PDB file of C-alpha atoms in Angstrom:
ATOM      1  CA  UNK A   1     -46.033 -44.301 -36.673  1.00  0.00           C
ATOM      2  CA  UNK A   2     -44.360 -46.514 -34.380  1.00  0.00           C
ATOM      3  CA  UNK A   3     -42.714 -48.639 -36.604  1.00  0.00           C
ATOM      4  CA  UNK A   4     -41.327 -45.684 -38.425  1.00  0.00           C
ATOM      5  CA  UNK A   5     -37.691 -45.277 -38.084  1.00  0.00           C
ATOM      6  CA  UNK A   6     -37.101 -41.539 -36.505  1.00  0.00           C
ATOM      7  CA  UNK A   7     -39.586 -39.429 -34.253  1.00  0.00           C
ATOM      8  CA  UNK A   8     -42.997 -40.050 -33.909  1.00  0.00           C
ATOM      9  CA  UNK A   9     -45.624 -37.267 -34.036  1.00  0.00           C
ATOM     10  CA  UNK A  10     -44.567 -36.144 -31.082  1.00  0.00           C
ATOM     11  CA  UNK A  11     -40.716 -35.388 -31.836  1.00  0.00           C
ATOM     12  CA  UNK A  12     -39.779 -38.458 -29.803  1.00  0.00           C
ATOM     13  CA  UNK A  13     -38.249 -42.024 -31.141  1.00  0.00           C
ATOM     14  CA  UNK A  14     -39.819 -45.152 -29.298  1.00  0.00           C
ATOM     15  CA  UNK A  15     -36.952 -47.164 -27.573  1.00  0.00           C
ATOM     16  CA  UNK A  16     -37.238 -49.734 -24.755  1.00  0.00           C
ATOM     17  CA  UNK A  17     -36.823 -47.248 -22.297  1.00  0.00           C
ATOM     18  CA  UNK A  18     -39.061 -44.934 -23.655  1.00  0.00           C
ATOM     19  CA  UNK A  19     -41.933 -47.701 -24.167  1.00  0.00           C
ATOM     20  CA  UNK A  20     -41.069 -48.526 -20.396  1.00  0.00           C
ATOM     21  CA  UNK A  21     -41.529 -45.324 -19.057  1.00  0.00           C
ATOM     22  CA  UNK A  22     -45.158 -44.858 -21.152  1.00  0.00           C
ATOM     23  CA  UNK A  23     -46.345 -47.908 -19.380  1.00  0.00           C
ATOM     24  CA  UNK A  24     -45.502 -46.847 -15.983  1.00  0.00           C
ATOM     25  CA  UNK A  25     -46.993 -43.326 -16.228  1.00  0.00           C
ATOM     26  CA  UNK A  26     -50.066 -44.830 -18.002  1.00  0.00           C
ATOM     27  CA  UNK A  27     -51.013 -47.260 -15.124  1.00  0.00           C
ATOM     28  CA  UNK A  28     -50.034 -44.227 -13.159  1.00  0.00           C
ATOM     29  CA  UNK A  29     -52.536 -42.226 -14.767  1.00  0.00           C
ATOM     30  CA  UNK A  30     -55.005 -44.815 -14.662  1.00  0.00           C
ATOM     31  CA  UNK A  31     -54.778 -45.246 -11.038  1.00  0.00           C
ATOM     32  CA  UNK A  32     -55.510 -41.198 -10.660  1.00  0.00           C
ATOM     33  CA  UNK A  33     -57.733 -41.076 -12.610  1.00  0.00           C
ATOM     34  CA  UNK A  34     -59.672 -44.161 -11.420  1.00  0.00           C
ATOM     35  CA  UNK A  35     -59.392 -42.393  -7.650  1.00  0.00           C
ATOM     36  CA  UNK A  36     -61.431 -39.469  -8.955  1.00  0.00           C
ATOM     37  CA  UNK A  37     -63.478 -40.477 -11.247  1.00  0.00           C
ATOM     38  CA  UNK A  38     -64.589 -44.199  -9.910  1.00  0.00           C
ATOM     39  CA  UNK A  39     -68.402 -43.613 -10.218  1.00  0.00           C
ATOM     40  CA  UNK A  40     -68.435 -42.834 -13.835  1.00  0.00           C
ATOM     41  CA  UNK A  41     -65.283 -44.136 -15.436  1.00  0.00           C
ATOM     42  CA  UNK A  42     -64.099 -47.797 -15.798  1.00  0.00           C
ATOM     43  CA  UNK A  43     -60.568 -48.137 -16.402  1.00  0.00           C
ATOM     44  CA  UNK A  44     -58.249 -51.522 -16.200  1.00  0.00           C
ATOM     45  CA  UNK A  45     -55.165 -51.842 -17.732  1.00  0.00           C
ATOM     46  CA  UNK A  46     -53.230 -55.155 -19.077  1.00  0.00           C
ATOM     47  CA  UNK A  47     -49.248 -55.424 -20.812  1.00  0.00           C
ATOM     48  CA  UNK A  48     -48.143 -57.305 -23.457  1.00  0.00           C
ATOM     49  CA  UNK A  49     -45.274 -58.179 -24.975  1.00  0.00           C
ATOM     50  CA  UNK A  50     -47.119 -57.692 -28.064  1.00  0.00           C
ATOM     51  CA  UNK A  51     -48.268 -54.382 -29.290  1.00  0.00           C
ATOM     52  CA  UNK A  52     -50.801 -53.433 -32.080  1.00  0.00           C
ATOM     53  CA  UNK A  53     -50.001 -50.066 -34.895  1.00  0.00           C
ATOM     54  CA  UNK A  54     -53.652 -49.188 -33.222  1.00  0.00           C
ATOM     55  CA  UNK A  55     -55.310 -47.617 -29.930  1.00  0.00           C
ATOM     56  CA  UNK A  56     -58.772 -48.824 -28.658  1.00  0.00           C
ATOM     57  CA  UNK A  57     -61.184 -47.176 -26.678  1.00  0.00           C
ATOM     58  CA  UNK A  58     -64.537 -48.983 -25.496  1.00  0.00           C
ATOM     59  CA  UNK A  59     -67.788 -47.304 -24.608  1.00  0.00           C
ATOM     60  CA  UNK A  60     -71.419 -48.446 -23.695  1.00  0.00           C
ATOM     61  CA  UNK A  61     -72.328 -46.405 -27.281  1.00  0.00           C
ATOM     62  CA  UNK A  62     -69.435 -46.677 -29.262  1.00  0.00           C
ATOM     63  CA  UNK A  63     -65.425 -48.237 -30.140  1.00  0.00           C
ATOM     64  CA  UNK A  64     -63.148 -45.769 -31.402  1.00  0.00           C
ATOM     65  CA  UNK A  65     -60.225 -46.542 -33.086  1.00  0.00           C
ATOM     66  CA  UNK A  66     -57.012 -44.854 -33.861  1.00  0.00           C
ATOM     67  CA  UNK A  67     -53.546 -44.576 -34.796  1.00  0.00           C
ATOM     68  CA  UNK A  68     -50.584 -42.995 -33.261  1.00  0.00           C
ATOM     69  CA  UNK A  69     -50.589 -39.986 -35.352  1.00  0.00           C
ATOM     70  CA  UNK A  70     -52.304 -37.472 -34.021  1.00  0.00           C
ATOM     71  CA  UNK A  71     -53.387 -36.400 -37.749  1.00  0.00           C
ATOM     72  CA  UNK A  72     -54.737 -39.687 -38.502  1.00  0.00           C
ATOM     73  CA  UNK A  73     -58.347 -39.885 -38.390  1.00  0.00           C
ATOM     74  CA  UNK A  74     -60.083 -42.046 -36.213  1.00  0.00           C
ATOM     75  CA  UNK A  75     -63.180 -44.607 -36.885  1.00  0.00           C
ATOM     76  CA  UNK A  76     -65.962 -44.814 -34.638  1.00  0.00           C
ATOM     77  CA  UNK A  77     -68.218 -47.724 -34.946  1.00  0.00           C
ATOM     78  CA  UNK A  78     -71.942 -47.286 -32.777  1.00  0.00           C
ATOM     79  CA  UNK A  79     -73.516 -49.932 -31.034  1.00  0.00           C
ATOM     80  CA  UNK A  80     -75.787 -51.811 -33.231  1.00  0.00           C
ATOM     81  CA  UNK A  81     -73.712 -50.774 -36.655  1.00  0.00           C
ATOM     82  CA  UNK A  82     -71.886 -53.512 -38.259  1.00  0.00           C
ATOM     83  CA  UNK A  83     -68.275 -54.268 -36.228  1.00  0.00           C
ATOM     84  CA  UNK A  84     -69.549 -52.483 -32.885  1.00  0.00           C
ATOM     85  CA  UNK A  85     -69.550 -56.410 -31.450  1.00  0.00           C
ATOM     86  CA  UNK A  86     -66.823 -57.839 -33.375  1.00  0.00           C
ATOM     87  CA  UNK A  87     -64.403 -55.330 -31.824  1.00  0.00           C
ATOM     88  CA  UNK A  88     -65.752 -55.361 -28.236  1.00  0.00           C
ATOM     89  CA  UNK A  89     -64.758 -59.620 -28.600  1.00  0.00           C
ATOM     90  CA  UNK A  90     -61.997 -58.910 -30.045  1.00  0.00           C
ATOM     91  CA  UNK A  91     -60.802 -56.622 -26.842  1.00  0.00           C
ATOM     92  CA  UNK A  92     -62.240 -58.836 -24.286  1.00  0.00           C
ATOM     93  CA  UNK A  93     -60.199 -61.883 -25.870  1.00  0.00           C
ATOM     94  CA  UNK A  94     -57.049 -59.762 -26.238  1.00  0.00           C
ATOM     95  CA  UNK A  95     -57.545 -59.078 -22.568  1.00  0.00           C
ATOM     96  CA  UNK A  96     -57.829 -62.110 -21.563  1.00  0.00           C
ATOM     97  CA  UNK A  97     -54.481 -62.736 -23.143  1.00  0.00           C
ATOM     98  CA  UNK A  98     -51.839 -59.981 -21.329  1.00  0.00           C
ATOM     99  CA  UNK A  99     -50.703 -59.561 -18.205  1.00  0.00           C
ATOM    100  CA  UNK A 100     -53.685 -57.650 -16.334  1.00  0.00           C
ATOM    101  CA  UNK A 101     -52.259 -54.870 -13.590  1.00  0.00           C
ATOM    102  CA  UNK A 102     -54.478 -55.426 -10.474  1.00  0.00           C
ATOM    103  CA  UNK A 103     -55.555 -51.292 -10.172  1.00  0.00           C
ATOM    104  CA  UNK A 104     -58.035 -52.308  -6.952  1.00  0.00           C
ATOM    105  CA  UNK A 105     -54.545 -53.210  -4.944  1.00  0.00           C
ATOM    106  CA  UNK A 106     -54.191 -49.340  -5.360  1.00  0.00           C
ATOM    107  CA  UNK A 107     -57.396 -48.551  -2.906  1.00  0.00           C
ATOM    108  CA  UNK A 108     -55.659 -48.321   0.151  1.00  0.00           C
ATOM    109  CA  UNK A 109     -53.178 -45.396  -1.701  1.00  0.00           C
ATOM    110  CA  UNK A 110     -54.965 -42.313  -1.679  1.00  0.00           C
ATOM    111  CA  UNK A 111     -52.686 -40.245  -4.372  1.00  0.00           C
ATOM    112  CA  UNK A 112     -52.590 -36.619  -3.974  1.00  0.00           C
ATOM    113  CA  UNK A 113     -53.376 -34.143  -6.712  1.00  0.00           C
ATOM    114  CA  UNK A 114     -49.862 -33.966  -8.194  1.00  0.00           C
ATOM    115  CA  UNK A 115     -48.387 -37.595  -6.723  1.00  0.00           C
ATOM    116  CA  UNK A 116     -44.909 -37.262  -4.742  1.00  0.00           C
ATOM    117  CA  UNK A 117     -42.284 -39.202  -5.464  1.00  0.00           C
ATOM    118  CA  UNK A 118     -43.027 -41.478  -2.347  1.00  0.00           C
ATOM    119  CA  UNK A 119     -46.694 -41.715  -3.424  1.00  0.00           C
ATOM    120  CA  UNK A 120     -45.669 -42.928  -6.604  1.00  0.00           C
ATOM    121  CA  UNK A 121     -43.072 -46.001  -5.646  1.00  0.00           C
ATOM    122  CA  UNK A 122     -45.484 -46.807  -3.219  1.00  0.00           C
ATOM    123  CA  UNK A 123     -48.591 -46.967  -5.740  1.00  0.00           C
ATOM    124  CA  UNK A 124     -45.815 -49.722  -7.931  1.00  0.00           C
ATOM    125  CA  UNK A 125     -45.325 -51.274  -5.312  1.00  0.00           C
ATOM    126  CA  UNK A 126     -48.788 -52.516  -3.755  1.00  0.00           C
ATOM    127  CA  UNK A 127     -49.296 -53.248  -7.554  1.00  0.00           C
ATOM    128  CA  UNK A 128     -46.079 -55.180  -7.144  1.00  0.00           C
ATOM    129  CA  UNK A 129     -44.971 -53.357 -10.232  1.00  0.00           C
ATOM    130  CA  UNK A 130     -41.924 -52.131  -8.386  1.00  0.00           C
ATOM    131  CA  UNK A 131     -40.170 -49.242 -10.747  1.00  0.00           C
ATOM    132  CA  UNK A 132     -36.457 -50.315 -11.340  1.00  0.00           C
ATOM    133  CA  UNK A 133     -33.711 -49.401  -9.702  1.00  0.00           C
ATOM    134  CA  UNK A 134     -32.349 -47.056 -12.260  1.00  0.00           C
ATOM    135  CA  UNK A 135     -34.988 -44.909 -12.179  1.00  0.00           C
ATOM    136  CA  UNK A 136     -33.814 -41.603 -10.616  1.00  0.00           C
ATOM    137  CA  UNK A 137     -36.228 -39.043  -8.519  1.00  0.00           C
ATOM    138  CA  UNK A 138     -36.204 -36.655 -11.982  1.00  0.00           C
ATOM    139  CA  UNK A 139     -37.155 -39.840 -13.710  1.00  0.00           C
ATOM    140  CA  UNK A 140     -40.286 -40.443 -11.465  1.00  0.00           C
ATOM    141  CA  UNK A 141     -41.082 -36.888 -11.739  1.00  0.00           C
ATOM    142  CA  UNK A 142     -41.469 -36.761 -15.484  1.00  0.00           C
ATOM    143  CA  UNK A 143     -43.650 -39.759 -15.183  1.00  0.00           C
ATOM    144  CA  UNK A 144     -46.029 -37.656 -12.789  1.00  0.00           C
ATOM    145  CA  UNK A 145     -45.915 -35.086 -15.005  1.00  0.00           C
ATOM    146  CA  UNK A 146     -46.527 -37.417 -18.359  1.00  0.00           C
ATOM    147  CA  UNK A 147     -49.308 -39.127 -16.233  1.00  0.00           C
ATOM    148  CA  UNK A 148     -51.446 -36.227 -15.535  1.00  0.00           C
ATOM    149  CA  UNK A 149     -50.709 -34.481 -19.081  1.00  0.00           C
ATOM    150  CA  UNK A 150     -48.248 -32.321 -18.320  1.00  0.00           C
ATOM    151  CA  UNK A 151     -45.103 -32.856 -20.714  1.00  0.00           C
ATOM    152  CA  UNK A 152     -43.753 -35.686 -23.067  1.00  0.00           C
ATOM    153  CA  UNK A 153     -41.393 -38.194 -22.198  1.00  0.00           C
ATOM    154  CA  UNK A 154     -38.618 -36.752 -23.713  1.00  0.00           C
ATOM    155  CA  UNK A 155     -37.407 -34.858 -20.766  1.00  0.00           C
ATOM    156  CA  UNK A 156     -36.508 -38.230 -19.255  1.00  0.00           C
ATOM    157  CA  UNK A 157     -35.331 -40.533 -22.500  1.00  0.00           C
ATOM    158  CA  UNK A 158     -31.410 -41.160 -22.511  1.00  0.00           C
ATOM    159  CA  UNK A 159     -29.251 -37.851 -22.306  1.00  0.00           C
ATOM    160  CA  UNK A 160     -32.505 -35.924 -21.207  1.00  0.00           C
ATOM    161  CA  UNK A 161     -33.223 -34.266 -24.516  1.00  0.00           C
ATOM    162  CA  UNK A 162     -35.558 -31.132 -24.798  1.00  0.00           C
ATOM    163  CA  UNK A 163     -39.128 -31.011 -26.344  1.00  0.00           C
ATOM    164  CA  UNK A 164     -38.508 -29.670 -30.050  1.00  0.00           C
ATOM    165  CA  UNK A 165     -39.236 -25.929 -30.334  1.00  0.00           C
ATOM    166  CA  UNK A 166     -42.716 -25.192 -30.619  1.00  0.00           C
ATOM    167  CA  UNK A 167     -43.985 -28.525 -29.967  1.00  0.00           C
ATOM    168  CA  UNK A 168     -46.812 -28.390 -27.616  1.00  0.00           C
ATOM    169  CA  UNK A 169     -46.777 -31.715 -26.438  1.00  0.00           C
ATOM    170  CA  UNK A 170     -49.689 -34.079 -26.240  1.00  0.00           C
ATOM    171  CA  UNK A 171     -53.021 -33.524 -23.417  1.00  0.00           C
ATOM    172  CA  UNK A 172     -56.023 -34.741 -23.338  1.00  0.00           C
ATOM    173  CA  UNK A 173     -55.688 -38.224 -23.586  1.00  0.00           C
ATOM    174  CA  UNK A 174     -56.125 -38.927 -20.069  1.00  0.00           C
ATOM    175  CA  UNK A 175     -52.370 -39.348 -19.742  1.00  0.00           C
ATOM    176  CA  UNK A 176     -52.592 -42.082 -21.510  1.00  0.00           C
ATOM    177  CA  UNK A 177     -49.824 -42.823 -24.412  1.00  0.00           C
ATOM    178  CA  UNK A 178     -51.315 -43.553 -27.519  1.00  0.00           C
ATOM    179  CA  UNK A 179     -49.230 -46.741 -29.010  1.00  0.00           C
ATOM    180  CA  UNK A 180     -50.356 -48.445 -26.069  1.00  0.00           C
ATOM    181  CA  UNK A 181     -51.547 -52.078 -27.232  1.00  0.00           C
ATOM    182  CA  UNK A 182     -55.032 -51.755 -26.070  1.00  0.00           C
ATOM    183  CA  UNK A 183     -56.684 -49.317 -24.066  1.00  0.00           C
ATOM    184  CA  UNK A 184     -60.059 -50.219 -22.789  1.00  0.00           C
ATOM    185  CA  UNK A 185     -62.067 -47.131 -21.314  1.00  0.00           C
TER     186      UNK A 185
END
């Protein structure tokens, strides 16, 4: 888990700069996938300072909840079964509560398949998120790649580590970190 000292599932330890980079390549990701997928997919994002051990996601039928670990199991609870309404308030409040990242500022940014570099200051900065300084051009390219699934992080934490041997990364999430303090889908 997060709060574990050491790697996480995915070989990596969370740091500052690591839980940085996650957020930038998840609004990223967001963004993308919100360009392709606006008629059938509902996605806003919102930071806090504060984050929770568990990951939310929000349906019309259904919340699921997990945890970090890609081994832990997650809990689904159905519309119209006990908790189903308590955790949809519960998201909407904790919403309500963090910083919310404008994504419809993004419109007028039509991001390409893979984003370029340029694409992708210019997407932080209409959402007047502007990426800092210290962020090299391999940086922003491992948060393309992390945003559309490609590769972990760890290519771009401090000293530019290597993936472990045989670790196969994590896809499918949307390119979304799981960690995040509340994803609502």
């Amino acid at each position: 888990s997060s709060l574990a000292p050491g790697p996480d599932g995915t070989g990596e330890e969370w740091t500052l700069t690591r839980t940085r980079k996650e957020a930038f390549a998840t609004i990223l990701a967001a963004c993308w996938y919100r360009q392709r997928c606006a008629s059938f997919l509902m996605i806003e994002v919102g930071l806090s300072r504060t984050m929770t051990t568990f990951r939310w996601d929000v349906s019309s039928r259904c919340v699921v909840m997990t945890q970090e670990e890609p081994a832990a199991q997650a809990l689904v609870f159905e519309k119209g079964k006990p908790y189903y309404d308590a955790y949809c308030r519960e998201l909407v409040v904790s919403f309500k509560q963090v910083q919310q990242v404008h994504l419809d500022k993004a419109r007028e940014l039509q991001l390409s398949d893979e984003p370029t570099i340029e694409e992708t200051r210019e997407l932080f900065t209409l959402l007047e998120l502007e990426l800092p300084h210290s962020f090299s051009e391999r940086d922003i390219t491992a948060l393309i790649r992390k945003a559309l699934g490609q590769e972990p992080l760890s290519v771009i934490d401090d000293g530019l580590r290597q993936r472990p041997s045989g670790h196969p990364g994590r896809h499918g999430r949307a390119g979304r970190p799981r960690g995040a303090p509340h994803d609502v889908v």
